[in-house]
mmCIF file of C-alpha atoms in Angstrom:
data_model
loop_
_atom_site.group_PDB
_atom_site.id
_atom_site.type_symbol
_atom_site.label_atom_id
_atom_site.label_comp_id
_atom_site.label_asym_id
_atom_site.label_seq_id
_atom_site.Cartn_x
_atom_site.Cartn_y
_atom_site.Cartn_z
ATOM 1 C CA MET A 281 37.284 -60.316 -41.544
ATOM 2 C CA ILE A 282 37.917 -63.469 -39.362
ATOM 3 C CA ILE A 283 41.329 -63.213 -37.315
ATOM 4 C CA LEU A 284 42.743 -66.132 -35.034
ATOM 5 C CA ILE A 285 44.153 -65.031 -32.247
ATOM 6 C CA ALA A 286 46.544 -67.070 -30.174
ATOM 7 C CA ALA A 287 49.585 -67.103 -27.995
ATOM 8 C CA MET A 288 51.850 -69.993 -28.223
ATOM 9 C CA ASN A 289 55.278 -71.021 -24.840
ATOM 10 C CA ASN A 290 58.346 -71.329 -25.900
ATOM 11 C CA LYS A 291 57.327 -75.475 -26.324
ATOM 12 C CA ARG A 292 54.743 -74.096 -28.697
ATOM 13 C CA THR A 293 52.029 -74.888 -26.466
ATOM 14 C CA ILE A 294 48.811 -72.647 -27.096
ATOM 15 C CA GLY A 295 46.860 -74.336 -23.912
ATOM 16 C CA LEU A 296 47.245 -76.885 -21.426
ATOM 17 C CA ASP A 297 43.956 -78.988 -19.807
ATOM 18 C CA GLY A 298 41.521 -75.948 -20.491
ATOM 19 C CA SER A 299 44.009 -73.363 -19.298
ATOM 20 C CA MET A 300 47.088 -70.950 -20.542
ATOM 21 C CA PRO A 301 50.374 -72.883 -19.505
ATOM 22 C CA TRP A 302 51.815 -69.150 -18.381
ATOM 23 C CA HIS A 303 50.941 -65.530 -17.465
ATOM 24 C CA ASN A 304 52.700 -62.965 -19.417
ATOM 25 C CA PRO A 305 50.939 -59.709 -19.045
ATOM 26 C CA GLU A 306 52.606 -58.017 -21.253
ATOM 27 C CA ASP A 307 50.763 -60.864 -23.710
ATOM 28 C CA LEU A 308 47.897 -60.254 -21.873
ATOM 29 C CA LYS A 309 47.535 -56.268 -22.685
ATOM 30 C CA HIS A 310 48.104 -56.971 -26.787
ATOM 31 C CA PHE A 311 45.416 -59.366 -26.429
ATOM 32 C CA ARG A 312 43.033 -56.900 -24.987
ATOM 33 C CA LYS A 313 44.266 -53.762 -26.920
ATOM 34 C CA THR A 314 43.731 -56.006 -29.977
ATOM 35 C CA THR A 315 40.661 -57.360 -29.501
ATOM 36 C CA LEU A 316 38.740 -54.045 -28.063
ATOM 37 C CA ASN A 317 35.194 -53.056 -29.379
ATOM 38 C CA ASN A 318 35.261 -56.567 -31.637
ATOM 39 C CA LYS A 319 33.370 -59.681 -31.859
ATOM 40 C CA LEU A 320 35.091 -62.738 -30.177
ATOM 41 C CA ILE A 321 34.519 -66.445 -30.720
ATOM 42 C CA MET A 322 34.913 -68.912 -28.424
ATOM 43 C CA GLY A 323 33.702 -72.542 -27.009
ATOM 44 C CA ARG A 324 32.062 -73.356 -24.071
ATOM 45 C CA LYS A 325 35.261 -74.444 -22.353
ATOM 46 C CA THR A 326 37.319 -71.175 -22.722
ATOM 47 C CA TYR A 327 34.541 -69.235 -22.268
ATOM 48 C CA GLU A 328 33.774 -71.012 -18.659
ATOM 49 C CA GLY A 329 37.580 -70.510 -17.879
ATOM 50 C CA LEU A 330 37.804 -67.196 -18.267
ATOM 51 C CA PRO A 331 39.160 -65.728 -15.115
ATOM 52 C CA LYS A 332 36.719 -63.120 -15.546
ATOM 53 C CA LYS A 333 34.228 -61.842 -18.306
ATOM 54 C CA LEU A 334 36.057 -59.637 -21.424
ATOM 55 C CA ASP A 335 34.277 -55.935 -21.332
ATOM 56 C CA LYS A 336 33.961 -53.770 -24.475
ATOM 57 C CA ARG A 337 33.923 -57.161 -26.361
ATOM 58 C CA ASP A 338 30.926 -58.627 -27.789
ATOM 59 C CA ILE A 339 31.445 -62.813 -26.801
ATOM 60 C CA TYR A 340 30.074 -65.348 -28.735
ATOM 61 C CA VAL A 341 29.970 -68.438 -27.886
ATOM 62 C CA VAL A 342 30.126 -72.197 -29.551
ATOM 63 C CA SER A 343 28.030 -74.607 -27.813
ATOM 64 C CA ARG A 344 25.721 -77.504 -29.283
ATOM 65 C CA ASN A 345 23.542 -77.080 -25.693
ATOM 66 C CA LEU A 346 24.288 -73.818 -24.065
ATOM 67 C CA ASP A 347 21.730 -71.407 -24.750
ATOM 68 C CA LEU A 348 23.345 -67.334 -23.698
ATOM 69 C CA PRO A 349 22.284 -64.673 -25.567
ATOM 70 C CA ASN A 350 25.268 -65.178 -28.313
ATOM 71 C CA THR A 351 25.424 -68.854 -28.758
ATOM 72 C CA ILE A 352 26.409 -69.992 -32.128
ATOM 73 C CA HIS A 353 25.081 -73.614 -32.388
ATOM 74 C CA ASN A 354 26.549 -74.117 -35.997
ATOM 75 C CA LEU A 355 30.059 -72.585 -36.319
ATOM 76 C CA GLN A 356 30.519 -73.206 -40.397
ATOM 77 C CA GLU A 357 27.681 -71.573 -40.840
ATOM 78 C CA TYR A 358 28.221 -68.700 -38.966
ATOM 79 C CA LEU A 359 31.559 -67.948 -40.474
ATOM 80 C CA GLU A 360 29.977 -68.439 -43.737
ATOM 81 C CA ASN A 361 28.154 -65.363 -43.293
ATOM 82 C CA VAL A 362 29.653 -62.656 -41.749
ATOM 83 C CA ASP A 363 29.380 -59.846 -42.989
ATOM 84 C CA ALA A 364 33.057 -58.786 -44.286
ATOM 85 C CA SER A 365 33.326 -55.163 -42.780
ATOM 86 C CA ASP A 366 33.344 -57.037 -39.129
ATOM 87 C CA SER A 367 36.573 -58.069 -37.429
ATOM 88 C CA ILE A 368 35.628 -61.495 -35.873
ATOM 89 C CA TYR A 369 38.326 -62.779 -33.253
ATOM 90 C CA VAL A 370 38.333 -66.111 -32.534
ATOM 91 C CA VAL A 371 40.046 -67.191 -29.814
ATOM 92 C CA GLY A 372 40.468 -70.541 -27.583
ATOM 93 C CA VAL A 373 42.670 -73.823 -28.980
ATOM 94 C CA GLY A 374 41.828 -76.808 -30.586
ATOM 95 C CA GLU A 375 38.380 -77.457 -32.270
ATOM 96 C CA ILE A 376 37.021 -73.985 -32.978
ATOM 97 C CA TYR A 377 40.654 -72.877 -34.537
ATOM 98 C CA ARG A 378 40.659 -76.118 -36.601
ATOM 99 C CA GLU A 379 36.681 -75.436 -38.111
ATOM 100 C CA SER A 380 37.589 -71.785 -38.142
ATOM 101 C CA MET A 381 41.175 -72.294 -40.229
ATOM 102 C CA LYS A 382 40.005 -72.169 -43.777
ATOM 103 C CA TYR A 383 37.942 -69.329 -42.894
ATOM 104 C CA ALA A 384 40.638 -66.856 -41.580
ATOM 105 C CA ASP A 385 41.730 -64.052 -43.130
ATOM 106 C CA ILE A 386 44.683 -63.972 -40.812
ATOM 107 C CA ILE A 387 46.405 -65.459 -38.058
ATOM 108 C CA LEU A 388 47.379 -63.358 -34.696
ATOM 109 C CA LEU A 389 50.281 -65.127 -33.155
ATOM 110 C CA SER A 390 52.222 -63.710 -29.903
#
């Protein structure tokens, strides 16, 4: 199952200049509880912008150039071959969401 997860502010913004335009502890707790022990897919900029690495989650980074252990070089191909029994959360904004939208089973928006 492919799940797009995002939070937006009262202006319907989900990101601004590579970061979240707000800090909401309740939403961060929701994100942690929801994604714990699951796979996360995010773009390189989102990954590099994390204030700390997310524990107890398998992180896959979409990048044409980066060579991390879990780098996805072709997101479309990866999503087309996902095991249906896995819960995979797509995190980030922009291009990652646009490419993932047609594969999404659920969109979680807070």
